[in-house]
Amino acid sequence: MAPLLSIRDLHKSFGRKEVLSGIDLDLDEGESLVVIGGSGTGKSVLLRCILGLETPDRGEILYKGAPLAGANRAAFLDGFGMLFQNAALFDSLPIWKNVAFRLLKTRSRADARAIALEKLARVGLGPEVADLMPAELSGDAQRAGLARAIAADPAVIFFDEPTTGLDPIRAARINALIRGIVEETGATAITITHDMTSVRTIADRVALLDRGCVRWQGALAEMDGARDDYLHDFIEGRWRE
Ligand SMILES: Nc1ncnc2c1ncn2[C@@H]1O[C@H](COP(=O)(O)OP(=O)(O)O)[C@@H](O)[C@H]1O
Ligand SMILES: [Mg+2]
């Protein structure tokens, strides 16, 4: 069976700066891939290329064996959810409308609100937050963002730095929620992070980006025994002068 998503020789430069220099990655259906790599290595650019928000200079992205373009991209986006870095909620909409944002286009207001409340409950937020504005939710915006990501029961979910900026307890809760949701829904997931706790909680498979390429990839269980000095520096938070 073809992988759900295949990335082949993906290149992307901004001006003279080459960010992606030939990325090759496959993602099987139901798999949870975590992409790690230093700040500025092109992790978000990679996601943006898959979403069609950036146009690659070279290479291809396949969804179910066909180029991710036109009707195939529409099919992909239809079953897709995303948790953005720092949640990126709409400031001017109450929490429930943030969560139900896409549902409101196709469902009645009452149905959309009911689903929003159900998804908020799934991430541990009670009905009392539904009518709050994002600014009133302080430390729990990321959980509301997670509820929004899963509102339409997506088959594919991207998480961009889901724990960045959170305290350790909130980060642990987000990691556990992501793992639980991915397992119970069978969704295919790509998570981008430099938080090794996220890697160990969320990943089936890990890919390390370095200088625009996938430097190492393998099952989570293989990571600690891998022979790659940079991977170990990354895992253990070491630097070399
Ligand atoms: N639209 C853009 N224009 C110019 N440079 C960009 C743009 N988007 C990203 N970059 C550059 O590409 C590099 C990778 O960015 P990014 O993918 O956001 O890194 P990260 O791995 O931290 O997510 C950075 O050096 C960034 O400055
Ligand atoms: Mg990023």
mmCIF file of C-alpha atoms in Angstrom, residues 93-240:
data_model
loop_
_atom_site.group_PDB
_atom_site.id
_atom_site.type_symbol
_atom_site.label_atom_id
_atom_site.label_comp_id
_atom_site.label_asym_id
_atom_site.label_seq_id
_atom_site.Cartn_x
_atom_site.Cartn_y
_atom_site.Cartn_z
ATOM 1 C CA LEU A 93 -14.246 34.984 18.711
ATOM 2 C CA PRO A 94 -15.364 33.180 21.861
ATOM 3 C CA ILE A 95 -13.737 29.827 22.554
ATOM 4 C CA TRP A 96 -16.619 27.732 21.255
ATOM 5 C CA LYS A 97 -16.644 29.575 17.912
ATOM 6 C CA ASN A 98 -12.894 29.138 17.656
ATOM 7 C CA VAL A 99 -13.341 25.406 18.141
ATOM 8 C CA ALA A 100 -16.375 25.172 15.844
ATOM 9 C CA PHE A 101 -14.945 27.520 13.220
ATOM 10 C CA ARG A 102 -15.029 25.078 10.308
ATOM 11 C CA LEU A 103 -18.190 23.309 11.481
ATOM 12 C CA LEU A 104 -20.153 26.546 11.374
ATOM 13 C CA LYS A 105 -19.914 26.522 7.579
ATOM 14 C CA THR A 106 -21.774 23.231 7.210
ATOM 15 C CA ARG A 107 -23.819 22.694 10.364
ATOM 16 C CA SER A 108 -26.429 24.481 12.383
ATOM 17 C CA ARG A 109 -25.217 26.761 15.133
ATOM 18 C CA ALA A 110 -26.648 24.431 17.794
ATOM 19 C CA ASP A 111 -24.928 21.355 16.344
ATOM 20 C CA ALA A 112 -21.633 23.186 15.935
ATOM 21 C CA ARG A 113 -21.795 24.404 19.524
ATOM 22 C CA ALA A 114 -22.605 20.913 20.810
ATOM 23 C CA ILE A 115 -19.609 19.452 18.980
ATOM 24 C CA ALA A 116 -17.405 22.268 20.282
ATOM 25 C CA LEU A 117 -18.444 21.475 23.854
ATOM 26 C CA GLU A 118 -17.759 17.777 23.294
ATOM 27 C CA LYS A 119 -14.264 18.493 21.902
ATOM 28 C CA LEU A 120 -13.527 20.928 24.719
ATOM 29 C CA ALA A 121 -14.520 18.208 27.187
ATOM 30 C CA ARG A 122 -12.166 15.785 25.415
ATOM 31 C CA VAL A 123 -9.260 18.123 26.217
ATOM 32 C CA GLY A 124 -10.437 18.643 29.787
ATOM 33 C CA LEU A 125 -12.114 22.046 29.401
ATOM 34 C CA GLY A 126 -15.627 22.408 30.817
ATOM 35 C CA PRO A 127 -18.641 24.193 29.308
ATOM 36 C CA GLU A 128 -17.829 27.263 31.437
ATOM 37 C CA VAL A 129 -15.023 28.194 29.014
ATOM 38 C CA ALA A 130 -17.236 28.077 25.892
ATOM 39 C CA ASP A 131 -18.249 31.734 26.019
ATOM 40 C CA LEU A 132 -14.952 33.119 27.274
ATOM 41 C CA MET A 133 -12.749 35.065 24.895
ATOM 42 C CA PRO A 134 -9.252 33.634 24.199
ATOM 43 C CA ALA A 135 -7.599 36.376 26.285
ATOM 44 C CA GLU A 136 -9.579 35.168 29.310
ATOM 45 C CA LEU A 137 -8.344 31.605 28.996
ATOM 46 C CA SER A 138 -4.660 32.397 29.702
ATOM 47 C CA GLY A 139 -2.710 29.177 30.196
ATOM 48 C CA ASP A 140 -5.240 26.920 28.502
ATOM 49 C CA ALA A 141 -5.322 28.408 25.007
ATOM 50 C CA GLN A 142 -3.273 25.502 23.714
ATOM 51 C CA ARG A 143 -5.887 23.016 24.895
ATOM 52 C CA ALA A 144 -8.590 25.028 23.145
ATOM 53 C CA GLY A 145 -6.391 25.001 20.034
ATOM 54 C CA LEU A 146 -6.216 21.243 20.334
ATOM 55 C CA ALA A 147 -10.008 21.029 20.580
ATOM 56 C CA ARG A 148 -10.215 23.126 17.401
ATOM 57 C CA ALA A 149 -7.714 20.853 15.632
ATOM 58 C CA ILE A 150 -9.884 17.784 16.289
ATOM 59 C CA ALA A 151 -13.283 19.462 15.854
ATOM 60 C CA ALA A 152 -13.963 17.961 12.419
ATOM 61 C CA ASP A 153 -12.632 14.487 13.347
ATOM 62 C CA PRO A 154 -9.632 14.816 11.040
ATOM 63 C CA ALA A 155 -7.839 11.823 9.536
ATOM 64 C CA VAL A 156 -4.571 13.764 9.427
ATOM 65 C CA ILE A 157 -3.434 16.201 12.116
ATOM 66 C CA PHE A 158 -0.371 18.457 12.260
ATOM 67 C CA PHE A 159 0.926 19.789 15.554
ATOM 68 C CA ASP A 160 3.462 22.626 15.258
ATOM 69 C CA GLU A 161 5.433 22.960 18.500
ATOM 70 C CA PRO A 162 2.457 22.039 20.678
ATOM 71 C CA THR A 163 4.284 22.573 23.981
ATOM 72 C CA THR A 164 6.475 25.596 23.225
ATOM 73 C CA GLY A 165 5.889 28.279 25.849
ATOM 74 C CA LEU A 166 3.949 26.025 28.239
ATOM 75 C CA ASP A 167 4.935 25.221 31.787
ATOM 76 C CA PRO A 168 6.068 21.605 32.335
ATOM 77 C CA ILE A 169 2.750 20.417 33.742
ATOM 78 C CA ARG A 170 0.679 21.946 30.944
ATOM 79 C CA ALA A 171 3.204 20.594 28.432
ATOM 80 C CA ALA A 172 2.880 17.088 29.857
ATOM 81 C CA ARG A 173 -0.899 17.326 29.710
ATOM 82 C CA ILE A 174 -0.835 18.444 26.048
ATOM 83 C CA ASN A 175 1.571 15.615 25.171
ATOM 84 C CA ALA A 176 -0.657 13.042 26.847
ATOM 85 C CA LEU A 177 -3.778 14.473 25.183
ATOM 86 C CA ILE A 178 -2.141 14.369 21.751
ATOM 87 C CA ARG A 179 -0.994 10.784 22.228
ATOM 88 C CA GLY A 180 -4.413 9.729 23.538
ATOM 89 C CA ILE A 181 -6.283 11.433 20.693
ATOM 90 C CA VAL A 182 -3.991 10.010 18.018
ATOM 91 C CA GLU A 183 -4.413 6.520 19.458
ATOM 92 C CA GLU A 184 -8.168 6.626 19.930
ATOM 93 C CA THR A 185 -8.976 8.205 16.557
ATOM 94 C CA GLY A 186 -6.320 6.364 14.536
ATOM 95 C CA ALA A 187 -5.390 9.710 12.972
ATOM 96 C CA THR A 188 -2.153 10.093 11.075
ATOM 97 C CA ALA A 189 -0.069 12.775 12.744
ATOM 98 C CA ILE A 190 2.976 14.931 12.153
ATOM 99 C CA THR A 191 4.268 16.785 15.198
ATOM 100 C CA ILE A 192 7.076 19.291 15.034
ATOM 101 C CA THR A 193 8.942 19.937 18.242
ATOM 102 C CA HIS A 194 12.235 20.358 19.977
ATOM 103 C CA ASP A 195 10.739 19.116 23.245
ATOM 104 C CA MET A 196 12.152 15.642 23.840
ATOM 105 C CA THR A 197 9.329 14.817 26.259
ATOM 106 C CA SER A 198 6.896 15.379 23.403
ATOM 107 C CA VAL A 199 8.987 13.105 21.193
ATOM 108 C CA ARG A 200 8.925 10.285 23.710
ATOM 109 C CA THR A 201 5.214 10.653 24.432
ATOM 110 C CA ILE A 202 3.853 11.233 20.936
ATOM 111 C CA ALA A 203 6.115 9.500 18.407
ATOM 112 C CA ASP A 204 5.878 6.150 16.719
ATOM 113 C CA ARG A 205 8.652 7.316 14.425
ATOM 114 C CA VAL A 206 11.126 10.180 14.627
ATOM 115 C CA ALA A 207 12.833 12.199 11.876
ATOM 116 C CA LEU A 208 15.705 14.586 12.621
ATOM 117 C CA LEU A 209 16.120 17.524 10.230
ATOM 118 C CA ASP A 210 19.551 19.047 9.822
ATOM 119 C CA ARG A 211 20.788 21.441 7.144
ATOM 120 C CA GLY A 212 17.715 20.984 5.032
ATOM 121 C CA CYS A 213 17.747 17.187 4.950
ATOM 122 C CA VAL A 214 16.442 14.306 7.016
ATOM 123 C CA ARG A 215 19.595 13.397 8.882
ATOM 124 C CA TRP A 216 18.213 10.421 10.782
ATOM 125 C CA GLN A 217 14.876 8.667 10.963
ATOM 126 C CA GLY A 218 13.676 5.592 12.726
ATOM 127 C CA ALA A 219 11.244 4.116 15.201
ATOM 128 C CA LEU A 220 11.143 5.808 18.598
ATOM 129 C CA ALA A 221 12.466 2.565 20.107
ATOM 130 C CA GLU A 222 15.562 2.834 17.886
ATOM 131 C CA MET A 223 16.353 6.431 18.766
ATOM 132 C CA ASP A 224 18.414 5.938 21.907
ATOM 133 C CA GLY A 225 20.553 3.244 20.301
ATOM 134 C CA ALA A 226 21.099 5.133 17.031
ATOM 135 C CA ARG A 227 24.652 5.901 15.950
ATOM 136 C CA ASP A 228 24.442 9.600 15.302
ATOM 137 C CA ASP A 229 26.349 12.067 17.474
ATOM 138 C CA TYR A 230 24.216 15.042 16.533
ATOM 139 C CA LEU A 231 21.018 13.112 17.310
ATOM 140 C CA HIS A 232 22.392 12.348 20.772
ATOM 141 C CA ASP A 233 23.474 15.957 21.300
ATOM 142 C CA PHE A 234 19.933 16.916 20.424
ATOM 143 C CA ILE A 235 18.306 14.308 22.662
ATOM 144 C CA GLU A 236 20.502 15.109 25.623
ATOM 145 C CA GLY A 237 20.738 18.876 25.119
ATOM 146 C CA ARG A 238 24.524 18.988 24.708
ATOM 147 C CA TRP A 239 26.588 21.408 22.715
ATOM 148 C CA ARG A 240 30.059 21.240 21.248
#
